[in-house]
Amino acid sequence: MIGFGQAGGKVVDKFLEYDKRTGSEIVRAAAAVNTAKADLMGLEHIAEDQRVLIGQSRVKGHGVGADNELGAEIAEEDIDEVQGAIDSIPVHEVDAFLVVAGLGGG
């Protein structure tokens, strides 16, 4: 599972919490991508090395303030960092990727 933005990261984090609580192991691997460092720091179950902060040169870790266009520009500019998070997932253990993102923010 890959969570983009605050909403996506929280949803993935909740799936991991459920897995831990029930022992179900639904999620084989998880990553979160965000422009806001505070949002990434608030995640409890996604490993720190799987939290990817993008847009540091433009927004300095403060997020995009619900600016969808700026968020899209940053994601495009920093696609190598996003791809790096995906590449770190052991694909031999994964049947599918679920990408989770909200629609209300950046």
A tleap script that builds the chain and sets N, CA, C and O, in Angstrom:
source leaprc.protein.ff14SB
mol = sequence {
  NMET ILE GLY PHE GLY GLN ALA GLY GLY LYS
  VAL VAL ASP LYS PHE LEU GLU TYR ASP LYS
  ARG THR GLY SER GLU ILE VAL ARG ALA ALA
  ALA ALA VAL ASN THR ALA LYS ALA ASP LEU
  MET GLY LEU GLU HIE ILE ALA GLU ASP GLN
  ARG VAL LEU ILE GLY GLN SER ARG VAL LYS
  GLY HIE GLY VAL GLY ALA ASP ASN GLU LEU
  GLY ALA GLU ILE ALA GLU GLU ASP ILE ASP
  GLU VAL GLN GLY ALA ILE ASP SER ILE PRO
  VAL HIE GLU VAL ASP ALA PHE LEU VAL VAL
  ALA GLY LEU GLY GLY CGLY
}
set mol.1.N position { 0.846 -1.172 0.000 }
set mol.1.CA position { 0.000 0.000 0.000 }
set mol.1.C position { 0.891 1.234 0.000 }
set mol.1.O position { 1.931 1.283 0.657 }
set mol.2.N position { 0.455 2.205 -0.743 }
set mol.2.CA position { 1.183 3.465 -0.806 }
set mol.2.C position { 0.185 4.585 -0.543 }
set mol.2.O position { -0.803 4.728 -1.264 }
set mol.3.N position { 0.446 5.369 0.481 }
set mol.3.CA position { -0.427 6.480 0.825 }
set mol.3.C position { 0.178 7.796 0.390 }
set mol.3.O position { 1.330 8.095 0.706 }
set mol.4.N position { -0.602 8.584 -0.338 }
set mol.4.CA position { -0.163 9.909 -0.766 }
set mol.4.C position { -0.922 10.957 0.024 }
set mol.4.O position { -2.148 10.901 0.130 }
set mol.5.N position { -0.190 11.915 0.580 }
set mol.5.CA position { -0.805 12.993 1.331 }
set mol.5.C position { -1.240 12.555 2.717 }
set mol.5.O position { -1.038 11.409 3.121 }
set mol.6.N position { -1.842 13.495 3.437 }
set mol.6.CA position { -2.261 13.221 4.812 }
set mol.6.C position { -3.306 12.115 4.875 }
set mol.6.O position { -3.178 11.187 5.674 }
set mol.7.N position { -4.328 12.203 4.050 }
set mol.7.CA position { -5.401 11.200 4.078 }
set mol.7.C position { -4.871 9.824 3.689 }
set mol.7.O position { -5.150 8.837 4.370 }
set mol.8.N position { -4.114 9.752 2.607 }
set mol.8.CA position { -3.579 8.473 2.156 }
set mol.8.C position { -2.679 7.834 3.193 }
set mol.8.O position { -2.764 6.631 3.443 }
set mol.9.N position { -1.819 8.635 3.796 }
set mol.9.CA position { -0.928 8.123 4.837 }
set mol.9.C position { -1.690 7.596 6.037 }
set mol.9.O position { -1.350 6.545 6.580 }
set mol.10.N position { -2.725 8.324 6.457 }
set mol.10.CA position { -3.521 7.884 7.608 }
set mol.10.C position { -4.266 6.586 7.323 }
set mol.10.O position { -4.353 5.718 8.191 }
set mol.11.N position { -4.800 6.446 6.121 }
set mol.11.CA position { -5.522 5.216 5.765 }
set mol.11.C position { -4.567 4.024 5.788 }
set mol.11.O position { -4.891 2.981 6.356 }
set mol.12.N position { -3.407 4.171 5.181 }
set mol.12.CA position { -2.429 3.082 5.175 }
set mol.12.C position { -1.990 2.766 6.604 }
set mol.12.O position { -1.854 1.597 6.966 }
set mol.13.N position { -1.770 3.791 7.411 }
set mol.13.CA position { -1.376 3.598 8.806 }
set mol.13.C position { -2.438 2.803 9.570 }
set mol.13.O position { -2.103 1.940 10.382 }
set mol.14.N position { -3.705 3.090 9.312 }
set mol.14.CA position { -4.803 2.364 9.969 }
set mol.14.C position { -4.855 0.907 9.521 }
set mol.14.O position { -5.141 0.023 10.328 }
set mol.15.N position { -4.583 0.649 8.245 }
set mol.15.CA position { -4.527 -0.737 7.775 }
set mol.15.C position { -3.427 -1.500 8.511 }
set mol.15.O position { -3.627 -2.644 8.918 }
set mol.16.N position { -2.273 -0.869 8.680 }
set mol.16.CA position { -1.175 -1.516 9.393 }
set mol.16.C position { -1.518 -1.736 10.861 }
set mol.16.O position { -1.157 -2.760 11.441 }
set mol.17.N position { -2.217 -0.772 11.464 }
set mol.17.CA position { -2.666 -0.934 12.846 }
set mol.17.C position { -3.600 -2.139 12.956 }
set mol.17.O position { -3.482 -2.933 13.889 }
set mol.18.N position { -4.518 -2.274 12.015 }
set mol.18.CA position { -5.443 -3.411 11.991 }
set mol.18.C position { -4.673 -4.724 11.858 }
set mol.18.O position { -4.947 -5.687 12.573 }
set mol.19.N position { -3.718 -4.755 10.947 }
set mol.19.CA position { -2.896 -5.954 10.768 }
set mol.19.C position { -2.197 -6.347 12.063 }
set mol.19.O position { -2.185 -7.516 12.448 }
set mol.20.N position { -1.620 -5.359 12.723 }
set mol.20.CA position { -0.891 -5.620 13.969 }
set mol.20.C position { -1.829 -6.134 15.057 }
set mol.20.O position { -1.496 -7.061 15.794 }
set mol.21.N position { -2.998 -5.520 15.143 }
set mol.21.CA position { -3.962 -5.887 16.185 }
set mol.21.C position { -4.551 -7.271 15.955 }
set mol.21.O position { -4.770 -8.014 16.912 }
set mol.22.N position { -4.808 -7.626 14.714 }
set mol.22.CA position { -5.495 -8.884 14.413 }
set mol.22.C position { -4.567 -9.994 13.940 }
set mol.22.O position { -4.961 -11.160 13.903 }
set mol.23.N position { -3.338 -9.639 13.579 }
set mol.23.CA position { -2.409 -10.629 13.047 }
set mol.23.C position { -2.782 -11.116 11.664 }
set mol.23.O position { -2.385 -12.211 11.264 }
set mol.24.N position { -3.541 -10.316 10.924 }
set mol.24.CA position { -4.066 -10.749 9.625 }
set mol.24.C position { -3.053 -10.657 8.482 }
set mol.24.O position { -3.184 -11.383 7.496 }
set mol.25.N position { -2.063 -9.796 8.586 }
set mol.25.CA position { -1.033 -9.617 7.557 }
set mol.25.C position { -1.609 -9.352 6.163 }
set mol.25.O position { -1.152 -9.931 5.178 }
set mol.26.N position { -2.601 -8.486 6.088 }
set mol.26.CA position { -3.176 -8.084 4.804 }
set mol.26.C position { -2.168 -7.246 4.015 }
set mol.26.O position { -2.024 -7.413 2.804 }
set mol.27.N position { -1.483 -6.356 4.703 }
set mol.27.CA position { -0.536 -5.448 4.061 }
set mol.27.C position { 0.863 -6.055 4.132 }
set mol.27.O position { 1.406 -6.244 5.221 }
set mol.28.N position { 1.438 -6.355 2.988 }
set mol.28.CA position { 2.792 -6.931 2.925 }
set mol.28.C position { 3.861 -5.854 3.054 }
set mol.28.O position { 4.918 -6.092 3.638 }
set mol.29.N position { 3.591 -4.674 2.514 }
set mol.29.CA position { 4.543 -3.571 2.564 }
set mol.29.C position { 3.765 -2.270 2.450 }
set mol.29.O position { 2.687 -2.226 1.858 }
set mol.30.N position { 4.325 -1.210 3.026 }
set mol.30.CA position { 3.620 0.068 3.011 }
set mol.30.C position { 4.610 1.218 2.928 }
set mol.30.O position { 5.736 1.129 3.417 }
set mol.31.N position { 4.168 2.293 2.302 }
set mol.31.CA position { 4.958 3.516 2.213 }
set mol.31.C position { 4.003 4.705 2.253 }
set mol.31.O position { 2.833 4.595 1.885 }
set mol.32.N position { 4.524 5.837 2.705 }
set mol.32.CA position { 3.752 7.078 2.721 }
set mol.32.C position { 4.575 8.167 2.053 }
set mol.32.O position { 5.779 8.278 2.283 }
set mol.33.N position { 3.920 8.967 1.227 }
set mol.33.CA position { 4.568 10.067 0.510 }
set mol.33.C position { 3.808 11.345 0.840 }
set mol.33.O position { 2.582 11.391 0.741 }
set mol.34.N position { 4.547 12.387 1.235 }
set mol.34.CA position { 3.880 13.620 1.641 }
set mol.34.C position { 4.828 14.798 1.459 }
set mol.34.O position { 6.046 14.628 1.423 }
set mol.35.N position { 4.257 15.988 1.346 }
set mol.35.CA position { 5.052 17.210 1.307 }
set mol.35.C position { 5.151 17.844 2.688 }
set mol.35.O position { 5.907 18.797 2.881 }
set mol.36.N position { 4.392 17.322 3.651 }
set mol.36.CA position { 4.363 17.872 5.004 }
set mol.36.C position { 5.046 16.917 5.981 }
set mol.36.O position { 4.572 15.804 6.212 }
set mol.37.N position { 6.149 17.358 6.541 }
set mol.37.CA position { 6.900 16.527 7.485 }
set mol.37.C position { 6.058 16.176 8.706 }
set mol.37.O position { 6.134 15.051 9.201 }
set mol.38.N position { 5.262 17.109 9.197 }
set mol.38.CA position { 4.439 16.858 10.381 }
set mol.38.C position { 3.459 15.714 10.144 }
set mol.38.O position { 3.218 14.909 11.044 }
set mol.39.N position { 2.895 15.634 8.945 }
set mol.39.CA position { 1.970 14.541 8.628 }
set mol.39.C position { 2.686 13.202 8.668 }
set mol.39.O position { 2.146 12.225 9.187 }
set mol.40.N position { 3.890 13.146 8.129 }
set mol.40.CA position { 4.661 11.897 8.148 }
set mol.40.C position { 5.045 11.518 9.573 }
set mol.40.O position { 5.025 10.339 9.928 }
set mol.41.N position { 5.394 12.502 10.386 }
set mol.41.CA position { 5.785 12.230 11.768 }
set mol.41.C position { 4.613 11.711 12.598 }
set mol.41.O position { 4.820 11.013 13.591 }
set mol.42.N position { 3.389 12.044 12.199 }
set mol.42.CA position { 2.205 11.608 12.930 }
set mol.42.C position { 1.802 10.169 12.667 }
set mol.42.O position { 0.899 9.653 13.326 }
set mol.43.N position { 2.446 9.515 11.726 }
set mol.43.CA position { 2.124 8.122 11.413 }
set mol.43.C position { 2.790 7.216 12.443 }
set mol.43.O position { 3.954 7.416 12.791 }
set mol.44.N position { 2.058 6.230 12.924 }
set mol.44.CA position { 2.571 5.379 13.990 }
set mol.44.C position { 3.020 4.009 13.520 }
set mol.44.O position { 3.856 3.385 14.174 }
set mol.45.N position { 2.493 3.524 12.414 }
set mol.45.CA position { 2.724 2.135 12.032 }
set mol.45.C position { 3.513 1.964 10.738 }
set mol.45.O position { 3.981 0.864 10.446 }
set mol.46.N position { 3.664 3.013 9.972 }
set mol.46.CA position { 4.487 2.955 8.765 }
set mol.46.C position { 5.932 3.192 9.198 }
set mol.46.O position { 6.229 4.174 9.879 }
set mol.47.N position { 6.819 2.299 8.804 }
set mol.47.CA position { 8.226 2.412 9.188 }
set mol.47.C position { 8.801 3.756 8.742 }
set mol.47.O position { 8.469 4.261 7.670 }
set mol.48.N position { 9.663 4.321 9.578 }
set mol.48.CA position { 10.226 5.635 9.264 }
set mol.48.C position { 10.970 5.647 7.936 }
set mol.48.O position { 10.945 6.651 7.224 }
set mol.49.N position { 11.630 4.545 7.595 }
set mol.49.CA position { 12.365 4.521 6.332 }
set mol.49.C position { 11.449 4.352 5.126 }
set mol.49.O position { 11.915 4.364 3.987 }
set mol.50.N position { 10.151 4.195 5.370 }
set mol.50.CA position { 9.161 4.106 4.295 }
set mol.50.C position { 8.294 5.364 4.227 }
set mol.50.O position { 7.271 5.380 3.544 }
set mol.51.N position { 8.701 6.408 4.929 }
set mol.51.CA position { 8.021 7.705 4.889 }
set mol.51.C position { 8.857 8.634 4.019 }
set mol.51.O position { 10.003 8.945 4.347 }
set mol.52.N position { 8.281 9.068 2.920 }
set mol.52.CA position { 9.036 9.838 1.928 }
set mol.52.C position { 8.542 11.282 1.912 }
set mol.52.O position { 7.382 11.554 1.599 }
set mol.53.N position { 9.437 12.196 2.253 }
set mol.53.CA position { 9.127 13.623 2.214 }
set mol.53.C position { 9.577 14.170 0.868 }
set mol.53.O position { 10.759 14.115 0.527 }
set mol.54.N position { 8.628 14.696 0.107 }
set mol.54.CA position { 8.952 15.273 -1.198 }
set mol.54.C position { 8.716 16.782 -1.160 }
set mol.54.O position { 8.024 17.292 -0.279 }
set mol.55.N position { 9.297 17.481 -2.119 }
set mol.55.CA position { 9.077 18.920 -2.240 }
set mol.55.C position { 9.851 19.761 -1.256 }
set mol.55.O position { 9.480 20.907 -1.001 }
set mol.56.N position { 10.916 19.222 -0.696 }
set mol.56.CA position { 11.661 19.967 0.318 }
set mol.56.C position { 12.243 21.268 -0.220 }
set mol.56.O position { 12.318 22.263 0.501 }
set mol.57.N position { 12.650 21.262 -1.472 }
set mol.57.CA position { 13.246 22.475 -2.041 }
set mol.57.C position { 12.213 23.576 -2.263 }
set mol.57.O position { 12.562 24.754 -2.329 }
set mol.58.N position { 10.942 23.194 -2.377 }
set mol.58.CA position { 9.901 24.194 -2.671 }
set mol.58.C position { 9.071 24.573 -1.460 }
set mol.58.O position { 8.747 25.746 -1.277 }
set mol.59.N position { 8.721 23.595 -0.626 }
set mol.59.CA position { 7.825 23.914 0.497 }
set mol.59.C position { 8.464 23.648 1.854 }
set mol.59.O position { 7.825 23.837 2.889 }
set mol.60.N position { 9.715 23.213 1.855 }
set mol.60.CA position { 10.506 23.059 3.088 }
set mol.60.C position { 9.847 22.165 4.136 }
set mol.60.O position { 10.038 22.373 5.334 }
set mol.61.N position { 9.066 21.163 3.691 }
set mol.61.CA position { 8.434 20.238 4.624 }
set mol.61.C position { 7.157 20.742 5.253 }
set mol.61.O position { 6.633 20.122 6.179 }
set mol.62.N position { 6.642 21.871 4.759 }
set mol.62.CA position { 5.443 22.474 5.347 }
set mol.62.C position { 4.159 22.149 4.595 }
set mol.62.O position { 3.104 22.681 4.938 }
set mol.63.N position { 4.219 21.297 3.587 }
set mol.63.CA position { 3.021 20.945 2.831 }
set mol.63.C position { 2.701 21.972 1.765 }
set mol.63.O position { 3.387 22.983 1.617 }
set mol.64.N position { 1.644 21.686 1.028 }
set mol.64.CA position { 1.262 22.563 -0.085 }
set mol.64.C position { 0.005 23.377 0.206 }
set mol.64.O position { -0.487 24.084 -0.673 }
set mol.65.N position { -0.517 23.289 1.411 }
set mol.65.CA position { -1.668 24.113 1.783 }
set mol.65.C position { -2.889 23.894 0.918 }
set mol.65.O position { -3.560 24.852 0.534 }
set mol.66.N position { -3.186 22.638 0.604 }
set mol.66.CA position { -4.362 22.253 -0.195 }
set mol.66.C position { -4.301 22.752 -1.642 }
set mol.66.O position { -5.331 22.842 -2.310 }
set mol.67.N position { -3.111 23.072 -2.120 }
set mol.67.CA position { -2.930 23.511 -3.504 }
set mol.67.C position { -2.649 22.279 -4.366 }
set mol.67.O position { -1.512 21.818 -4.456 }
set mol.68.N position { -3.697 21.759 -4.993 }
set mol.68.CA position { -3.574 20.535 -5.788 }
set mol.68.C position { -2.558 20.656 -6.917 }
set mol.68.O position { -1.806 19.718 -7.184 }
set mol.69.N position { -2.534 21.794 -7.572 }
set mol.69.CA position { -1.603 21.977 -8.691 }
set mol.69.C position { -0.154 21.948 -8.218 }
set mol.69.O position { 0.700 21.332 -8.855 }
set mol.70.N position { 0.119 22.609 -7.109 }
set mol.70.CA position { 1.471 22.599 -6.558 }
set mol.70.C position { 1.855 21.181 -6.131 }
set mol.70.O position { 2.978 20.738 -6.374 }
set mol.71.N position { 0.928 20.477 -5.499 }
set mol.71.CA position { 1.185 19.091 -5.102 }
set mol.71.C position { 1.518 18.209 -6.287 }
set mol.71.O position { 2.428 17.383 -6.217 }
set mol.72.N position { 0.781 18.381 -7.380 }
set mol.72.CA position { 1.038 17.596 -8.593 }
set mol.72.C position { 2.400 17.945 -9.194 }
set mol.72.O position { 3.127 17.059 -9.642 }
set mol.73.N position { 2.741 19.227 -9.203 }
set mol.73.CA position { 4.048 19.648 -9.726 }
set mol.73.C position { 5.180 19.025 -8.917 }
set mol.73.O position { 6.157 18.526 -9.476 }
set mol.74.N position { 5.038 19.059 -7.605 }
set mol.74.CA position { 6.078 18.505 -6.733 }
set mol.74.C position { 6.194 16.999 -6.927 }
set mol.74.O position { 7.302 16.468 -7.001 }
set mol.75.N position { 5.068 16.310 -7.008 }
set mol.75.CA position { 5.102 14.858 -7.224 }
set mol.75.C position { 5.810 14.527 -8.535 }
set mol.75.O position { 6.571 13.563 -8.615 }
set mol.76.N position { 5.552 15.335 -9.557 }
set mol.76.CA position { 6.204 15.110 -10.854 }
set mol.76.C position { 7.705 15.386 -10.772 }
set mol.76.O position { 8.516 14.627 -11.304 }
set mol.77.N position { 8.063 16.481 -10.099 }
set mol.77.CA position { 9.476 16.844 -9.966 }
set mol.77.C position { 10.258 15.815 -9.156 }
set mol.77.O position { 11.411 15.516 -9.468 }
set mol.78.N position { 9.631 15.280 -8.121 }
set mol.78.CA position { 10.306 14.355 -7.207 }
set mol.78.C position { 9.907 12.903 -7.452 }
set mol.78.O position { 9.934 12.083 -6.534 }
set mol.79.N position { 9.540 12.593 -8.681 }
set mol.79.CA position { 9.076 11.241 -9.009 }
set mol.79.C position { 10.136 10.185 -8.699 }
set mol.79.O position { 9.791 9.043 -8.396 }
set mol.80.N position { 11.416 10.543 -8.770 }
set mol.80.CA position { 12.471 9.575 -8.457 }
set mol.80.C position { 12.409 9.135 -6.997 }
set mol.80.O position { 12.658 7.969 -6.691 }
set mol.81.N position { 12.080 10.059 -6.095 }
set mol.81.CA position { 11.942 9.707 -4.681 }
set mol.81.C position { 10.726 8.812 -4.470 }
set mol.81.O position { 10.780 7.859 -3.692 }
set mol.82.N position { 9.639 9.116 -5.156 }
set mol.82.CA position { 8.436 8.278 -5.073 }
set mol.82.C position { 8.747 6.893 -5.631 }
set mol.82.O position { 8.381 5.883 -5.030 }
set mol.83.N position { 9.415 6.844 -6.768 }
set mol.83.CA position { 9.787 5.562 -7.375 }
set mol.83.C position { 10.711 4.771 -6.459 }
set mol.83.O position { 10.624 3.544 -6.397 }
set mol.84.N position { 11.591 5.463 -5.751 }
set mol.84.CA position { 12.484 4.797 -4.805 }
set mol.84.C position { 11.721 4.090 -3.703 }
set mol.84.O position { 12.091 2.989 -3.295 }
set mol.85.N position { 10.654 4.718 -3.216 }
set mol.85.CA position { 9.822 4.083 -2.189 }
set mol.85.C position { 9.152 2.837 -2.738 }
set mol.85.O position { 9.071 1.815 -2.056 }
set mol.86.N position { 8.678 2.920 -3.961 }
set mol.86.CA position { 8.027 1.765 -4.592 }
set mol.86.C position { 9.047 0.658 -4.841 }
set mol.86.O position { 8.761 -0.518 -4.615 }
set mol.87.N position { 10.228 1.032 -5.303 }
set mol.87.CA position { 11.266 0.046 -5.601 }
set mol.87.C position { 11.748 -0.696 -4.360 }
set mol.87.O position { 12.257 -1.812 -4.464 }
set mol.88.N position { 11.593 -0.087 -3.189 }
set mol.88.CA position { 12.048 -0.736 -1.956 }
set mol.88.C position { 11.088 -1.824 -1.477 }
set mol.88.O position { 11.410 -2.576 -0.558 }
set mol.89.N position { 9.923 -1.907 -2.091 }
set mol.89.CA position { 8.939 -2.919 -1.708 }
set mol.89.C position { 9.311 -4.243 -2.377 }
set mol.89.O position { 9.516 -4.289 -3.590 }
set mol.90.N position { 9.399 -5.317 -1.594 }
set mol.90.CA position { 9.748 -6.623 -2.172 }
set mol.90.C position { 8.594 -7.167 -3.016 }
set mol.90.O position { 7.681 -7.809 -2.498 }
set mol.91.N position { 8.649 -6.904 -4.314 }
set mol.91.CA position { 7.519 -7.227 -5.192 }
set mol.91.C position { 7.243 -8.721 -5.314 }
set mol.91.O position { 6.145 -9.107 -5.714 }
set mol.92.N position { 8.206 -9.565 -4.980 }
set mol.92.CA position { 7.948 -11.003 -5.042 }
set mol.92.C position { 6.947 -11.451 -3.979 }
set mol.92.O position { 6.433 -12.568 -4.041 }
set mol.93.N position { 6.667 -10.579 -3.000 }
set mol.93.CA position { 5.694 -10.888 -1.955 }
set mol.93.C position { 4.357 -10.175 -2.176 }
set mol.93.O position { 3.440 -10.317 -1.367 }
set mol.94.N position { 4.243 -9.415 -3.259 }
set mol.94.CA position { 3.086 -8.550 -3.472 }
set mol.94.C position { 2.304 -8.994 -4.706 }
set mol.94.O position { 2.874 -9.226 -5.772 }
set mol.95.N position { 0.987 -9.109 -4.537 }
set mol.95.CA position { 0.118 -9.442 -5.667 }
set mol.95.C position { -0.382 -8.199 -6.390 }
set mol.95.O position { -0.649 -8.238 -7.591 }
set mol.96.N position { -0.510 -7.088 -5.652 }
set mol.96.CA position { -1.038 -5.855 -6.233 }
set mol.96.C position { -0.607 -4.675 -5.371 }
set mol.96.O position { -0.262 -4.842 -4.202 }
set mol.97.N position { -0.630 -3.485 -5.959 }
set mol.97.CA position { -0.401 -2.253 -5.223 }
set mol.97.C position { -1.738 -1.559 -5.035 }
set mol.97.O position { -2.560 -1.517 -5.951 }
set mol.98.N position { -1.949 -1.019 -3.856 }
set mol.98.CA position { -3.115 -0.188 -3.604 }
set mol.98.C position { -2.592 1.209 -3.298 }
set mol.98.O position { -1.885 1.413 -2.312 }
set mol.99.N position { -2.940 2.158 -4.140 }
set mol.99.CA position { -2.535 3.544 -3.950 }
set mol.99.C position { -3.705 4.283 -3.322 }
set mol.99.O position { -4.820 4.258 -3.841 }
set mol.100.N position { -3.436 4.948 -2.190 }
set mol.100.CA position { -4.493 5.615 -1.438 }
set mol.100.C position { -4.187 7.108 -1.371 }
set mol.100.O position { -3.082 7.505 -1.002 }
set mol.101.N position { -5.167 7.929 -1.728 }
set mol.101.CA position { -5.009 9.380 -1.664 }
set mol.101.C position { -6.368 10.014 -1.437 }
set mol.101.O position { -7.386 9.506 -1.906 }
set mol.102.N position { -6.381 11.123 -0.716 }
set mol.102.CA position { -7.606 11.887 -0.547 }
set mol.102.C position { -7.773 12.857 -1.708 }
set mol.102.O position { -6.848 13.055 -2.496 }
set mol.103.N position { -8.928 13.448 -1.811 }
set mol.103.CA position { -9.194 14.380 -2.906 }
set mol.103.C position { -9.365 15.820 -2.444 }
set mol.103.O position { -9.597 16.705 -3.268 }
set mol.104.N position { -9.255 16.072 -1.155 }
set mol.104.CA position { -9.574 17.395 -0.667 }
set mol.104.C position { -8.409 18.345 -0.548 }
set mol.104.O position { -8.615 19.556 -0.477 }
set mol.105.N position { -7.175 17.832 -0.522 }
set mol.105.CA position { -6.038 18.701 -0.266 }
set mol.105.C position { -5.113 18.819 -1.448 }
set mol.105.O position { -5.542 18.862 -2.600 }
set mol.106.N position { -3.813 18.871 -1.135 }
set mol.106.CA position { -2.812 19.072 -2.156 }
set mol.106.C position { -2.258 17.798 -2.686 }
set mol.106.O position { -1.394 17.818 -3.563 }
savepdb mol mol.pdb
quit
